[in-house]
mmCIF file of C-alpha atoms and ligand atoms in Angstrom:
data_model
loop_
_atom_site.group_PDB
_atom_site.id
_atom_site.type_symbol
_atom_site.label_atom_id
_atom_site.label_comp_id
_atom_site.label_asym_id
_atom_site.label_seq_id
_atom_site.Cartn_x
_atom_site.Cartn_y
_atom_site.Cartn_z
ATOM 1 C CA MET A 1 12.717 22.863 -41.251
ATOM 2 C CA THR A 2 9.824 24.284 -43.265
ATOM 3 C CA ARG A 3 6.372 24.913 -41.941
ATOM 4 C CA THR A 4 4.980 22.251 -44.333
ATOM 5 C CA THR A 5 7.365 19.622 -42.945
ATOM 6 C CA HIS A 6 6.190 20.542 -39.445
ATOM 7 C CA SER A 7 2.546 20.154 -40.299
ATOM 8 C CA ILE A 8 3.133 16.827 -42.083
ATOM 9 C CA GLN A 9 4.987 15.595 -39.036
ATOM 10 C CA GLY A 10 2.205 16.887 -36.820
ATOM 11 C CA LEU A 11 -0.409 15.081 -38.886
ATOM 12 C CA ALA A 12 1.614 11.853 -38.822
ATOM 13 C CA LEU A 13 1.992 12.072 -35.047
ATOM 14 C CA GLY A 14 -1.707 12.784 -34.628
ATOM 15 C CA LEU A 15 -2.652 9.774 -36.751
ATOM 16 C CA LEU A 16 -0.189 7.590 -34.887
ATOM 17 C CA LEU A 17 -1.658 8.596 -31.543
ATOM 18 C CA LEU A 18 -5.195 8.158 -32.807
ATOM 19 C CA PHE A 19 -4.651 4.672 -34.190
ATOM 20 C CA SER A 20 -2.380 3.437 -31.445
ATOM 21 C CA ALA A 21 -4.683 4.653 -28.666
ATOM 22 C CA PRO A 22 -6.778 1.471 -28.408
ATOM 23 C CA LEU A 23 -3.621 -0.620 -27.906
ATOM 24 C CA TRP A 24 -2.767 1.398 -24.843
ATOM 25 C CA ALA A 25 -6.297 1.710 -23.582
ATOM 26 C CA THR A 26 -5.856 -0.258 -20.371
ATOM 27 C CA GLU A 27 -8.109 2.080 -18.424
ATOM 28 C CA LEU A 28 -10.517 0.333 -16.125
ATOM 29 C CA SER A 29 -13.222 2.156 -14.266
ATOM 30 C CA PRO A 30 -12.764 2.658 -10.507
ATOM 31 C CA LYS A 31 -15.913 0.569 -10.084
ATOM 32 C CA GLN A 32 -14.373 -2.397 -11.929
ATOM 33 C CA ILE A 33 -11.219 -2.215 -9.842
ATOM 34 C CA GLN A 34 -13.121 -2.001 -6.551
ATOM 35 C CA ALA A 35 -15.383 -4.871 -7.616
ATOM 36 C CA ALA A 36 -12.342 -7.094 -8.261
ATOM 37 C CA LEU A 37 -10.982 -6.349 -4.762
ATOM 38 C CA ASP A 38 -14.344 -6.905 -3.076
ATOM 39 C CA LYS A 39 -14.843 -10.223 -4.867
ATOM 40 C CA ALA A 40 -11.426 -11.576 -3.866
ATOM 41 C CA TYR A 41 -11.905 -10.352 -0.308
ATOM 42 C CA THR A 42 -15.249 -12.118 0.089
ATOM 43 C CA GLN A 43 -14.173 -15.246 -1.728
ATOM 44 C CA TYR A 44 -11.134 -15.952 0.461
ATOM 45 C CA LYS A 45 -12.124 -14.398 3.793
ATOM 46 C CA ASP A 46 -13.225 -17.658 5.377
ATOM 47 C CA ILE A 47 -10.717 -20.156 3.991
ATOM 48 C CA LYS A 48 -8.828 -22.092 6.624
ATOM 49 C CA GLU A 49 -5.696 -23.226 4.746
ATOM 50 C CA GLY A 50 -2.182 -22.434 5.965
ATOM 51 C CA ALA A 51 -0.748 -21.517 9.356
ATOM 52 C CA ASN A 52 1.068 -18.549 10.859
ATOM 53 C CA ALA A 53 4.858 -18.808 10.882
ATOM 54 C CA ASP A 54 5.969 -19.925 14.347
ATOM 55 C CA TYR A 55 9.753 -20.301 14.022
ATOM 56 C CA ILE A 56 9.775 -16.646 15.115
ATOM 57 C CA PRO A 57 7.577 -16.999 18.246
ATOM 58 C CA ALA A 58 6.000 -13.504 18.020
ATOM 59 C CA LEU A 59 4.552 -14.286 14.574
ATOM 60 C CA ALA A 60 2.492 -17.173 15.935
ATOM 61 C CA LYS A 61 0.546 -14.695 18.097
ATOM 62 C CA VAL A 62 -0.711 -12.534 15.210
ATOM 63 C CA ASP A 63 -4.454 -12.845 14.471
ATOM 64 C CA PRO A 64 -4.740 -15.318 11.559
ATOM 65 C CA LYS A 65 -8.048 -13.712 10.521
ATOM 66 C CA LEU A 66 -6.316 -10.424 9.684
ATOM 67 C CA TYR A 67 -6.937 -9.886 5.964
ATOM 68 C CA GLY A 68 -6.535 -6.705 3.963
ATOM 69 C CA ILE A 69 -6.101 -5.890 0.280
ATOM 70 C CA VAL A 70 -4.814 -2.623 -1.209
ATOM 71 C CA LEU A 71 -4.289 -1.798 -4.879
ATOM 72 C CA VAL A 72 -2.686 1.506 -5.861
ATOM 73 C CA THR A 73 -2.604 2.623 -9.482
ATOM 74 C CA THR A 74 0.331 4.539 -10.927
ATOM 75 C CA ASP A 75 -1.822 7.688 -10.934
ATOM 76 C CA GLY A 76 -2.027 7.420 -7.133
ATOM 77 C CA SER A 77 -5.595 6.130 -6.681
ATOM 78 C CA VAL A 78 -5.889 3.823 -3.662
ATOM 79 C CA TYR A 79 -8.427 0.963 -3.550
ATOM 80 C CA SER A 80 -8.909 -1.252 -0.520
ATOM 81 C CA ALA A 81 -10.895 -4.093 1.022
ATOM 82 C CA GLY A 82 -10.797 -5.534 4.530
ATOM 83 C CA ASP A 83 -8.361 -4.575 7.284
ATOM 84 C CA VAL A 84 -5.794 -2.248 5.774
ATOM 85 C CA GLN A 85 -4.754 -0.547 9.036
ATOM 86 C CA SER A 86 -3.457 -3.350 11.298
ATOM 87 C CA GLN A 87 0.306 -3.677 11.179
ATOM 88 C CA VAL A 88 2.347 -6.817 10.667
ATOM 89 C CA SER A 89 6.128 -7.118 10.428
ATOM 90 C CA ILE A 90 7.378 -6.558 6.897
ATOM 91 C CA GLN A 91 9.784 -9.557 7.115
ATOM 92 C CA SER A 92 11.243 -10.644 3.782
ATOM 93 C CA ILE A 93 9.415 -7.966 1.786
ATOM 94 C CA SER A 94 12.030 -5.625 3.297
ATOM 95 C CA LYS A 95 14.688 -7.414 1.220
ATOM 96 C CA VAL A 96 13.335 -5.764 -1.950
ATOM 97 C CA PHE A 97 13.863 -2.259 -0.608
ATOM 98 C CA THR A 98 17.298 -2.901 0.883
ATOM 99 C CA MET A 99 18.284 -4.387 -2.488
ATOM 100 C CA ALA A 100 17.003 -1.194 -4.157
ATOM 101 C CA LEU A 101 19.072 0.931 -1.764
ATOM 102 C CA VAL A 102 22.250 -1.060 -2.490
ATOM 103 C CA MET A 103 21.636 -0.756 -6.250
ATOM 104 C CA ASP A 104 21.227 2.999 -5.930
ATOM 105 C CA GLU A 105 24.382 3.336 -3.811
ATOM 106 C CA SER A 106 26.690 0.863 -5.514
ATOM 107 C CA GLY A 107 25.150 0.047 -8.916
ATOM 108 C CA THR A 108 23.330 -3.045 -10.093
ATOM 109 C CA ALA A 109 26.576 -4.908 -10.910
ATOM 110 C CA ALA A 110 27.654 -4.873 -7.241
ATOM 111 C CA LEU A 111 24.924 -7.340 -6.250
ATOM 112 C CA ALA A 112 25.290 -9.476 -9.381
ATOM 113 C CA GLU A 113 29.033 -9.811 -8.751
ATOM 114 C CA ASN A 114 28.755 -10.561 -5.036
ATOM 115 C CA MET A 115 25.923 -12.911 -4.003
ATOM 116 C CA GLY A 116 24.486 -13.065 -7.544
ATOM 117 C CA VAL A 117 21.020 -12.656 -9.034
ATOM 118 C CA ASP A 118 20.006 -16.258 -9.690
ATOM 119 C CA ALA A 119 17.143 -18.254 -8.257
ATOM 120 C CA THR A 120 18.295 -20.993 -5.873
ATOM 121 C CA GLY A 121 15.172 -23.159 -6.181
ATOM 122 C CA GLN A 122 15.633 -23.869 -2.486
ATOM 123 C CA VAL A 123 14.082 -22.688 0.778
ATOM 124 C CA PHE A 124 14.776 -19.083 1.762
ATOM 125 C CA ASN A 125 17.236 -19.948 4.532
ATOM 126 C CA SER A 126 19.085 -22.746 2.803
ATOM 127 C CA ILE A 127 22.683 -23.304 3.855
ATOM 128 C CA TYR A 128 23.092 -25.858 1.093
ATOM 129 C CA ALA A 129 22.459 -23.019 -1.428
ATOM 130 C CA ILE A 130 25.473 -21.179 0.008
ATOM 131 C CA GLU A 131 27.713 -24.234 -0.125
ATOM 132 C CA GLN A 132 26.826 -25.051 -3.729
ATOM 133 C CA ASN A 133 28.568 -21.957 -5.118
ATOM 134 C CA LYS A 134 30.618 -20.554 -2.240
ATOM 135 C CA GLY A 135 28.073 -17.844 -1.468
ATOM 136 C CA ALA A 136 27.555 -16.765 -5.104
ATOM 137 C CA GLU A 137 24.909 -17.632 -7.755
ATOM 138 C CA MET A 138 22.157 -16.687 -5.299
ATOM 139 C CA ASN A 139 20.163 -13.488 -4.962
ATOM 140 C CA PRO A 140 19.362 -10.671 -2.491
ATOM 141 C CA LEU A 141 15.883 -12.070 -1.725
ATOM 142 C CA VAL A 142 16.957 -15.258 0.077
ATOM 143 C CA ASN A 143 18.391 -14.915 3.580
ATOM 144 C CA PRO A 144 22.114 -15.351 2.730
ATOM 145 C CA GLY A 145 21.881 -12.789 -0.095
ATOM 146 C CA ALA A 146 19.646 -10.483 1.919
ATOM 147 C CA ILE A 147 21.891 -10.345 4.987
ATOM 148 C CA THR A 148 24.803 -9.754 2.600
ATOM 149 C CA ALA A 149 22.872 -6.922 0.873
ATOM 150 C CA THR A 150 22.250 -5.325 4.275
ATOM 151 C CA SER A 151 26.002 -5.577 4.976
ATOM 152 C CA MET A 152 26.652 -3.685 1.721
ATOM 153 C CA VAL A 153 24.683 -0.566 2.748
ATOM 154 C CA LYS A 154 27.248 2.175 3.204
ATOM 155 C CA GLY A 155 27.675 3.916 6.559
ATOM 156 C CA ASN A 156 30.222 4.376 9.329
ATOM 157 C CA THR A 157 28.017 3.356 12.232
ATOM 158 C CA TYR A 158 25.094 1.031 12.959
ATOM 159 C CA ASP A 159 22.830 4.086 13.185
ATOM 160 C CA ASP A 160 24.002 5.554 9.853
ATOM 161 C CA ILE A 161 23.167 2.304 8.111
ATOM 162 C CA TRP A 162 19.895 1.751 9.942
ATOM 163 C CA ASN A 163 18.630 5.288 9.323
ATOM 164 C CA LYS A 164 19.355 4.940 5.626
ATOM 165 C CA ILE A 165 17.484 1.623 5.427
ATOM 166 C CA LEU A 166 14.470 2.892 7.371
ATOM 167 C CA GLY A 167 14.476 6.163 5.371
ATOM 168 C CA THR A 168 14.330 4.178 2.128
ATOM 169 C CA TYR A 169 11.354 2.134 3.347
ATOM 170 C CA GLU A 170 9.620 5.353 4.455
ATOM 171 C CA ALA A 171 10.128 6.980 1.045
ATOM 172 C CA PHE A 172 8.506 3.943 -0.582
ATOM 173 C CA ALA A 173 5.618 3.862 1.924
ATOM 174 C CA GLY A 174 5.151 7.623 2.109
ATOM 175 C CA ARG A 175 4.993 7.775 5.896
ATOM 176 C CA SER A 176 7.137 7.305 9.030
ATOM 177 C CA LEU A 177 7.586 3.674 10.022
ATOM 178 C CA THR A 178 8.676 2.061 13.276
ATOM 179 C CA VAL A 179 10.084 -1.277 14.412
ATOM 180 C CA LEU A 180 7.693 -3.707 16.117
ATOM 181 C CA GLU A 181 9.971 -4.233 19.119
ATOM 182 C CA ASP A 182 8.337 -7.476 20.287
ATOM 183 C CA VAL A 183 8.924 -9.044 16.863
ATOM 184 C CA TYR A 184 12.511 -7.765 16.782
ATOM 185 C CA ARG A 185 13.271 -9.212 20.228
ATOM 186 C CA SER A 186 11.594 -12.489 19.408
ATOM 187 C CA GLU A 187 13.593 -12.951 16.182
ATOM 188 C CA ALA A 188 16.858 -11.701 17.716
ATOM 189 C CA GLU A 189 16.565 -14.366 20.425
ATOM 190 C CA THR A 190 15.939 -17.164 17.939
ATOM 191 C CA ASN A 191 17.965 -16.254 14.823
ATOM 192 C CA GLN A 192 20.899 -18.642 15.341
ATOM 193 C CA ARG A 193 20.431 -19.965 11.813
ATOM 194 C CA ASN A 194 20.698 -16.480 10.256
ATOM 195 C CA ARG A 195 23.803 -15.815 12.351
ATOM 196 C CA ALA A 196 25.326 -19.033 10.995
ATOM 197 C CA ILE A 197 24.343 -18.025 7.450
ATOM 198 C CA ALA A 198 26.028 -14.634 7.881
ATOM 199 C CA ALA A 199 29.178 -16.234 9.315
ATOM 200 C CA LEU A 200 29.367 -18.558 6.326
ATOM 201 C CA MET A 201 28.856 -15.659 3.879
ATOM 202 C CA ALA A 202 31.707 -13.843 5.661
ATOM 203 C CA ALA A 203 33.876 -16.978 5.426
ATOM 204 C CA TYR A 204 33.352 -16.934 1.643
ATOM 205 C CA GLY A 205 34.255 -13.230 1.543
ATOM 206 C CA ARG A 206 30.749 -12.095 0.542
ATOM 207 C CA ILE A 207 30.213 -10.157 3.794
ATOM 208 C CA THR A 208 33.198 -7.951 4.523
ATOM 209 C CA THR A 209 31.847 -6.143 7.600
ATOM 210 C CA ASP A 210 30.925 -7.664 10.991
ATOM 211 C CA PRO A 211 28.482 -10.482 10.105
ATOM 212 C CA LEU A 212 26.754 -10.304 13.499
ATOM 213 C CA ARG A 213 26.077 -6.599 13.055
ATOM 214 C CA ALA A 214 24.717 -7.240 9.550
ATOM 215 C CA THR A 215 22.441 -9.981 10.936
ATOM 216 C CA ASP A 216 21.174 -7.678 13.664
ATOM 217 C CA ILE A 217 20.387 -4.822 11.247
ATOM 218 C CA TYR A 218 18.716 -7.352 8.953
ATOM 219 C CA THR A 219 16.613 -8.658 11.862
ATOM 220 C CA ARG A 220 15.583 -5.087 12.669
ATOM 221 C CA GLN A 221 14.650 -4.338 9.058
ATOM 222 C CA CYS A 222 12.461 -7.474 9.000
ATOM 223 C CA SER A 223 10.621 -6.188 12.118
ATOM 224 C CA VAL A 224 9.451 -2.881 10.637
ATOM 225 C CA GLY A 225 5.671 -2.569 11.063
ATOM 226 C CA VAL A 226 3.568 -2.084 7.921
ATOM 227 C CA ASN A 227 -0.080 -2.400 7.005
ATOM 228 C CA ALA A 228 -1.649 -3.400 3.696
ATOM 229 C CA ARG A 229 -1.924 0.249 2.651
ATOM 230 C CA ASP A 230 1.806 0.841 3.199
ATOM 231 C CA LEU A 231 2.698 -2.269 1.229
ATOM 232 C CA GLY A 232 0.299 -1.347 -1.593
ATOM 233 C CA ILE A 233 1.930 2.066 -1.945
ATOM 234 C CA MET A 234 5.417 0.508 -1.804
ATOM 235 C CA ALA A 235 4.461 -1.874 -4.603
ATOM 236 C CA ALA A 236 2.915 0.951 -6.643
ATOM 237 C CA THR A 237 6.142 2.946 -6.288
ATOM 238 C CA LEU A 238 7.938 0.087 -8.028
ATOM 239 C CA ALA A 239 5.181 -0.012 -10.671
ATOM 240 C CA ASN A 240 5.757 3.708 -11.240
ATOM 241 C CA ALA A 241 9.520 3.640 -11.977
ATOM 242 C CA GLY A 242 10.483 4.273 -8.348
ATOM 243 C CA LYS A 243 8.353 7.405 -7.906
ATOM 244 C CA ASN A 244 5.814 7.140 -5.088
ATOM 245 C CA PRO A 245 2.506 7.846 -6.877
ATOM 246 C CA VAL A 246 0.860 9.134 -3.688
ATOM 247 C CA THR A 247 3.583 11.505 -2.404
ATOM 248 C CA GLY A 248 5.228 12.256 -5.766
ATOM 249 C CA ARG A 249 8.660 11.555 -4.250
ATOM 250 C CA GLN A 250 11.292 9.548 -6.164
ATOM 251 C CA ALA A 251 12.172 6.712 -3.750
ATOM 252 C CA MET A 252 14.851 5.033 -5.904
ATOM 253 C CA GLN A 253 16.564 5.624 -9.217
ATOM 254 C CA ALA A 254 14.160 4.845 -12.061
ATOM 255 C CA GLU A 255 16.913 3.167 -14.100
ATOM 256 C CA ASN A 256 17.433 0.462 -11.438
ATOM 257 C CA VAL A 257 13.789 -0.560 -11.129
ATOM 258 C CA PRO A 258 13.903 -3.181 -13.942
ATOM 259 C CA GLU A 259 16.651 -5.076 -12.108
ATOM 260 C CA VAL A 260 14.666 -4.996 -8.842
ATOM 261 C CA LEU A 261 11.631 -6.391 -10.645
ATOM 262 C CA ALA A 262 13.713 -9.054 -12.392
ATOM 263 C CA VAL A 263 14.948 -10.494 -9.105
ATOM 264 C CA MET A 264 11.418 -10.335 -7.668
ATOM 265 C CA ALA A 265 10.131 -12.240 -10.713
ATOM 266 C CA THR A 266 12.672 -15.043 -10.436
ATOM 267 C CA ALA A 267 13.016 -15.324 -6.659
ATOM 268 C CA GLY A 268 10.292 -13.312 -4.911
ATOM 269 C CA LEU A 269 8.235 -16.307 -3.817
ATOM 270 C CA TYR A 270 11.281 -18.491 -3.156
ATOM 271 C CA ASP A 271 11.062 -22.052 -4.373
ATOM 272 C CA ASP A 272 7.513 -21.324 -5.630
ATOM 273 C CA ALA A 273 8.594 -18.300 -7.719
ATOM 274 C CA GLY A 274 8.226 -20.196 -11.001
ATOM 275 C CA LYS A 275 4.713 -21.409 -10.209
ATOM 276 C CA TRP A 276 3.709 -17.877 -9.240
ATOM 277 C CA LEU A 277 5.120 -16.274 -12.389
ATOM 278 C CA TYR A 278 3.432 -18.917 -14.517
ATOM 279 C CA GLN A 279 0.125 -18.093 -12.885
ATOM 280 C CA THR A 280 0.315 -14.275 -12.825
ATOM 281 C CA GLY A 281 3.364 -12.937 -14.693
ATOM 282 C CA LEU A 282 3.887 -10.496 -11.822
ATOM 283 C CA PRO A 283 7.139 -9.700 -10.018
ATOM 284 C CA ALA A 284 6.243 -10.184 -6.354
ATOM 285 C CA LYS A 285 7.676 -10.644 -2.872
ATOM 286 C CA SER A 286 6.347 -12.432 0.168
ATOM 287 C CA GLY A 287 7.169 -12.197 3.861
ATOM 288 C CA VAL A 288 6.552 -14.626 6.718
ATOM 289 C CA GLY A 289 4.600 -11.868 8.483
ATOM 290 C CA GLY A 290 1.835 -12.645 5.966
ATOM 291 C CA GLY A 291 2.283 -9.878 3.411
ATOM 292 C CA ILE A 292 2.791 -10.210 -0.320
ATOM 293 C CA ILE A 293 3.415 -7.335 -2.730
ATOM 294 C CA ALA A 294 3.114 -7.641 -6.509
ATOM 295 C CA VAL A 295 3.842 -5.192 -9.298
ATOM 296 C CA SER A 296 2.167 -4.694 -12.657
ATOM 297 C CA PRO A 297 4.717 -2.331 -14.232
ATOM 298 C CA GLY A 298 3.205 0.963 -15.378
ATOM 299 C CA LYS A 299 -0.231 -0.028 -14.094
ATOM 300 C CA PHE A 300 -0.497 -0.793 -10.387
ATOM 301 C CA GLY A 301 1.021 -2.206 -7.246
ATOM 302 C CA ILE A 302 -1.002 -4.540 -5.059
ATOM 303 C CA ALA A 303 -0.517 -5.885 -1.545
ATOM 304 C CA VAL A 304 -2.370 -8.358 0.613
ATOM 305 C CA VAL A 305 -1.774 -9.021 4.298
ATOM 306 C CA SER A 306 -2.984 -12.335 5.736
ATOM 307 C CA PRO A 307 -0.713 -14.295 8.119
ATOM 308 C CA PRO A 308 -1.472 -17.997 7.398
ATOM 309 C CA LEU A 309 1.286 -19.345 5.115
ATOM 310 C CA ASP A 310 1.712 -22.375 2.879
ATOM 311 C CA ALA A 311 4.663 -24.787 3.079
ATOM 312 C CA ALA A 312 6.935 -22.479 1.043
ATOM 313 C CA GLY A 313 6.301 -19.574 3.471
ATOM 314 C CA ASN A 314 3.927 -17.576 1.255
ATOM 315 C CA SER A 315 0.555 -16.235 2.451
ATOM 316 C CA VAL A 316 -2.255 -18.456 1.179
ATOM 317 C CA ARG A 317 -4.978 -15.787 0.926
ATOM 318 C CA ALA A 318 -2.562 -13.238 -0.526
ATOM 319 C CA GLN A 319 -1.523 -15.500 -3.394
ATOM 320 C CA LYS A 320 -5.124 -16.344 -4.280
ATOM 321 C CA ALA A 321 -6.433 -12.769 -4.000
ATOM 322 C CA ILE A 322 -3.593 -11.131 -5.931
ATOM 323 C CA ALA A 323 -3.757 -13.701 -8.733
ATOM 324 C CA ASP A 324 -7.534 -13.273 -9.129
ATOM 325 C CA ILE A 325 -7.479 -9.479 -8.978
ATOM 326 C CA SER A 326 -4.569 -9.099 -11.371
ATOM 327 C CA ASN A 327 -6.033 -11.546 -13.845
ATOM 328 C CA ALA A 328 -9.399 -9.738 -13.688
ATOM 329 C CA LEU A 329 -7.727 -6.378 -14.342
ATOM 330 C CA GLY A 330 -5.292 -7.437 -17.070
ATOM 331 C CA GLY A 331 -2.256 -7.019 -14.832
ATOM 332 C CA ASN A 332 -0.071 -9.713 -16.438
ATOM 333 C CA PRO A 333 2.671 -7.783 -18.309
ATOM 334 C CA TYR A 334 3.147 -10.671 -20.757
ATOM 335 C CA GLN A 335 -0.496 -10.544 -21.850
ATOM 336 C CA VAL A 336 -0.675 -8.317 -24.947
ATOM 337 C CA THR A 337 -3.138 -7.824 -27.760
ATOM 338 C CA PRO A 338 -1.801 -8.865 -31.174
ATOM 339 C CA ARG A 339 -1.408 -6.012 -33.681
HETATM 340 O O1 DON B 1 15.077 -14.151 8.330
HETATM 341 C C1 DON B 1 13.967 -14.620 8.499
HETATM 342 O O2 DON B 1 13.794 -15.823 8.599
HETATM 343 C C2 DON B 1 12.801 -13.682 8.566
HETATM 344 N N1 DON B 1 13.155 -12.453 9.211
HETATM 345 C C3 DON B 1 12.285 -13.347 7.199
HETATM 346 C C4 DON B 1 11.936 -14.582 6.389
HETATM 347 C C5 DON B 1 10.853 -14.373 5.412
HETATM 348 O O3 DON B 1 10.026 -13.494 5.495
HETATM 349 C C6 DON B 1 10.738 -15.393 4.376
HETATM 350 N N2 DON B 1 9.475 -15.219 3.700
HETATM 351 N N3 DON B 1 8.758 -15.821 3.084
#
């Protein structure tokens, strides 16, 4: 190639960058981001809607006033408002990260071919959803699919499997995590329905290991303690192609992140997933411990912890705060400027 060709190419590239820059200029000042968090915190701090989950007795005892917001940008800046230190159990948000682990170990097709990657439109622990399609045409974010995903994690012993699951969560959070033993015991004593779900998934050949062991590991994974900061960093890791923006560690394979986000978008807030996507455009996941994470790909991850839930099992304050903050910051990935 001649030197002239090089310089023409260089000029063309320069012009392209110059003129395309405004289209990519999504930069917001730290002040604007913090102001959006502060506003949502103040606006929803005193609302009284919703109630703690009580079908797991330990969850009913958590302070309903607990409320924390954390937003982490893909360059690793952390913004927060409220209580971001107090831990709650991760509950169903764990399903996202076990799903990610199974995708990394066995490929994205393994989940699609087993329990499926379709929204059920039904409650998260529906047995009817299993019966409809013999344990298929569901997804790894509702209980039958989630317990099945846990059963698919490779390992010879309970401890092998558990250490791999916990290690994955820790890579996403960027710190060591522990199980909240009181929550684990409380759920283990009352999880007859999940045991039935696992038995049925085994009867349909979806779970091929001991279904009771899978249910127990699943119960343990749901009891891992996290605070709003942990969840914010976990969400931001998904926003940053699986690389934790705070620690710089790759927590999952970048190529599998789009599939994780797709299932979160269609099924992350259960039977209210459609309403949520309509409102925000964000892949998200809730847990009955009161946390919700949401991901604006390439921009930020956000998490809110606040235990009172609505009828679908999603935190009331978290939905309101995340929607407001994301909309204020241009987080909706479907919102683009026409060329
Ligand atoms: O299996 C359960 O019922 C709980 N460990 C998790 C459910 C959950 O978080 C659903 N979330 N909205």
